[in-house]
Coordinates of C-alpha atoms in Angstrom, one line a residue:
M714 CA 0.0 0.0 0.0
S715 CA 1.2 3.4 -0.9
K716 CA 1.8 5.7 2.1
S717 CA 2.3 8.7 -0.2
L718 CA -1.0 8.2 -2.2
P719 CA -3.4 6.6 0.2
Y720 CA -6.6 7.7 -1.6
A721 CA -7.8 6.1 -4.8
G722 CA -10.9 7.1 -6.6
R723 CA -13.0 6.7 -9.7
I724 CA -15.2 9.4 -11.2
H725 CA -18.0 8.4 -13.5
I726 CA -19.7 11.3 -15.3
Y727 CA -22.6 9.5 -16.9
S728 CA -24.2 12.5 -18.5
A729 CA -23.2 16.2 -18.7
P730 CA -24.1 18.8 -21.2
I731 CA -21.3 19.5 -23.7
A732 CA -21.2 23.1 -22.5
L733 CA -20.2 22.0 -19.0
T734 CA -17.4 19.6 -19.9
Q735 CA -14.7 22.2 -19.7
H736 CA -16.0 23.4 -16.3
I737 CA -16.1 19.9 -15.0
E738 CA -12.5 19.4 -16.1
W739 CA -11.5 22.6 -14.4
A740 CA -13.2 21.6 -11.1
I741 CA -11.5 18.2 -11.1
N742 CA -8.1 19.6 -12.0
Q743 CA -8.4 22.2 -9.2
A744 CA -9.3 19.5 -6.6
L745 CA -6.4 17.3 -7.8
G746 CA -3.9 20.2 -8.1
Q747 CA -2.8 19.3 -11.6
V748 CA -3.9 19.6 -15.2
I749 CA -5.3 16.4 -16.8
S750 CA -7.0 15.9 -20.1
F751 CA -10.1 13.8 -20.1
S752 CA -11.5 11.5 -22.8
W753 CA -15.1 12.3 -23.3
I754 CA -17.5 10.2 -25.3
N755 CA -21.1 10.7 -26.5
Q756 CA -23.9 9.7 -24.1
P757 CA -26.3 7.7 -26.2
L758 CA -29.2 8.1 -23.8
N759 CA -29.0 11.8 -23.6
P760 CA -28.2 13.4 -27.0
G761 CA -26.0 16.6 -26.6
S762 CA -24.4 15.1 -23.5
K763 CA -20.9 13.6 -22.9
A764 CA -19.7 11.0 -20.5
M765 CA -16.3 10.0 -19.1
V766 CA -14.5 7.8 -16.5
F767 CA -11.5 9.0 -14.6
E768 CA -9.4 7.2 -12.0
Y769 CA -7.1 9.0 -9.6
K770 CA -4.7 8.5 -6.7
H771 CA -4.0 11.3 -4.3
H772 CA -2.4 12.1 -1.0
L773 CA -5.6 13.7 0.3
S774 CA -9.2 12.8 0.2
V775 CA -10.6 14.9 -2.7
A776 CA -13.9 13.2 -3.5
A777 CA -16.0 15.5 -1.3
K778 CA -14.4 18.6 -2.9
I779 CA -15.0 17.3 -6.4
T780 CA -18.6 16.3 -5.5
T781 CA -19.3 19.8 -4.1
A782 CA -18.1 21.4 -7.3
L783 CA -20.1 19.0 -9.6
K784 CA -23.3 19.1 -7.7
A785 CA -23.5 22.8 -8.3
W786 CA -24.3 22.1 -11.9
H787 CA -27.8 20.6 -11.8
F788 CA -27.7 18.8 -15.2
I789 CA -24.9 16.3 -14.4
R790 CA -25.4 12.6 -13.5
F791 CA -22.3 11.3 -11.7
E792 CA -20.8 8.8 -9.2
I793 CA -17.6 9.1 -7.3
R794 CA -16.1 6.3 -5.2
E795 CA -13.0 7.0 -3.1
V796 CA -11.2 4.4 -1.0
N797 CA -8.6 5.1 1.7
K798 CA -6.2 2.3 0.9
N799 CA -4.8 2.3 4.4
T800 CA -8.1 1.6 6.2
Q801 CA -10.2 0.3 3.3
D802 CA -12.9 2.8 4.2
A803 CA -14.8 3.9 1.1
T804 CA -17.1 6.9 0.4
Y805 CA -19.6 6.9 -2.4
Y806 CA -21.3 10.0 -3.9
R807 CA -23.8 10.0 -6.6
A808 CA -26.1 12.6 -8.1
T809 CA -28.8 13.0 -10.6
P810 CA -30.7 16.1 -11.8
D811 CA -34.0 14.8 -10.4
L812 CA -32.8 13.3 -7.1
G813 CA -29.9 15.5 -6.1
L814 CA -27.0 14.2 -4.1
H815 CA -26.7 10.9 -2.2
Q816 CA -23.7 10.0 0.0
A817 CA -22.9 6.7 1.6
Q818 CA -20.2 4.6 3.2
L819 CA -19.3 1.4 1.4
A820 CA -18.2 -2.0 2.7
S821 CA -15.3 -3.7 0.9
N822 CA -17.7 -5.6 -1.3
G823 CA -19.5 -2.4 -2.5
D824 CA -22.5 -2.7 -0.2
V825 CA -23.9 0.5 1.3
V826 CA -23.3 0.6 5.1
L827 CA -25.7 2.3 7.4
N828 CA -24.3 3.4 10.8
E829 CA -26.0 3.2 14.1
N830 CA -27.1 6.8 14.0
Q831 CA -28.7 6.4 10.6
V832 CA -30.5 3.3 11.7
N833 CA -31.8 4.9 14.9
S834 CA -33.0 8.0 12.9
I835 CA -34.7 5.8 10.3
L836 CA -36.5 3.8 13.0
K837 CA -37.5 7.0 14.9
N838 CA -38.9 8.6 11.8
S839 CA -40.8 5.6 10.5
L840 CA -44.2 5.3 12.0
S841 CA -45.5 2.8 9.5
Y842 CA -44.0 -0.1 7.5
E843 CA -44.3 1.9 4.3
K844 CA -42.4 4.8 5.8
L845 CA -39.7 2.4 7.2
Q846 CA -39.3 0.9 3.7
A847 CA -39.1 4.3 2.0
N848 CA -36.6 5.6 4.6
L849 CA -34.4 2.5 4.2
E850 CA -34.5 2.7 0.4
N851 CA -33.6 6.4 0.6
A852 CA -30.6 5.7 2.9
L853 CA -29.4 2.9 0.7
G854 CA -29.8 5.0 -2.4
I855 CA -32.2 2.7 -4.3
S856 CA -33.7 5.5 -6.4
W857 CA -30.2 6.7 -7.4
D858 CA -29.3 3.2 -8.5
L859 CA -32.5 2.9 -10.5
E860 CA -32.0 6.2 -12.3
L861 CA -28.3 5.7 -13.0
E862 CA -28.4 2.0 -14.1
P863 CA -29.5 2.7 -17.7
Y864 CA -26.6 5.2 -18.0
R865 CA -24.1 2.7 -16.6
L866 CA -25.3 0.0 -19.1
A867 CA -25.3 2.4 -22.0
L868 CA -21.7 3.2 -21.4
A869 CA -20.5 -0.2 -20.2
T870 CA -18.6 -1.2 -23.3
P871 CA -17.4 2.0 -24.9
I872 CA -16.3 3.8 -21.7
L873 CA -14.1 0.9 -20.5
D874 CA -11.8 1.5 -23.5
T875 CA -11.4 5.2 -22.6
V876 CA -10.7 5.3 -18.8
S877 CA -8.2 8.1 -18.0
K878 CA -5.8 7.5 -15.1
I879 CA -3.3 9.4 -13.0
G880 CA -1.2 8.4 -10.0

């Protein structure tokens, strides 16, 4: 494990208006502290939009900073996963124009992990079975997965060939 670059992340921009691609690049470059060129491809599900995947390694946790910048542009669909290689703790951010931002902690197998405070809050605010189910689904990010899955599938083959990497 690298002591100098303990954080590794993967950014998926599933859909972004062409006019925002340069702004997205600037935001990511600013967070990473270096200038990187990205390989954008057309998003077949959303004409006029582009998509890309980018992997990074960094000495600081930068996913929250990148997420904050990206969520400011309402029309972007994205996911960012960042792992602390020393602890194996992972943070997962995803956003869509309709649902907004979702943040979760991940287990090593990719499952969303709910902490004790989240579970207690869900139980406290769930006065019916339906409300409990809705609150759990929201905490797990089920709606985000359902909205992003078609975009993941549409890009599964072409984007694997164009992953940009640094670090």
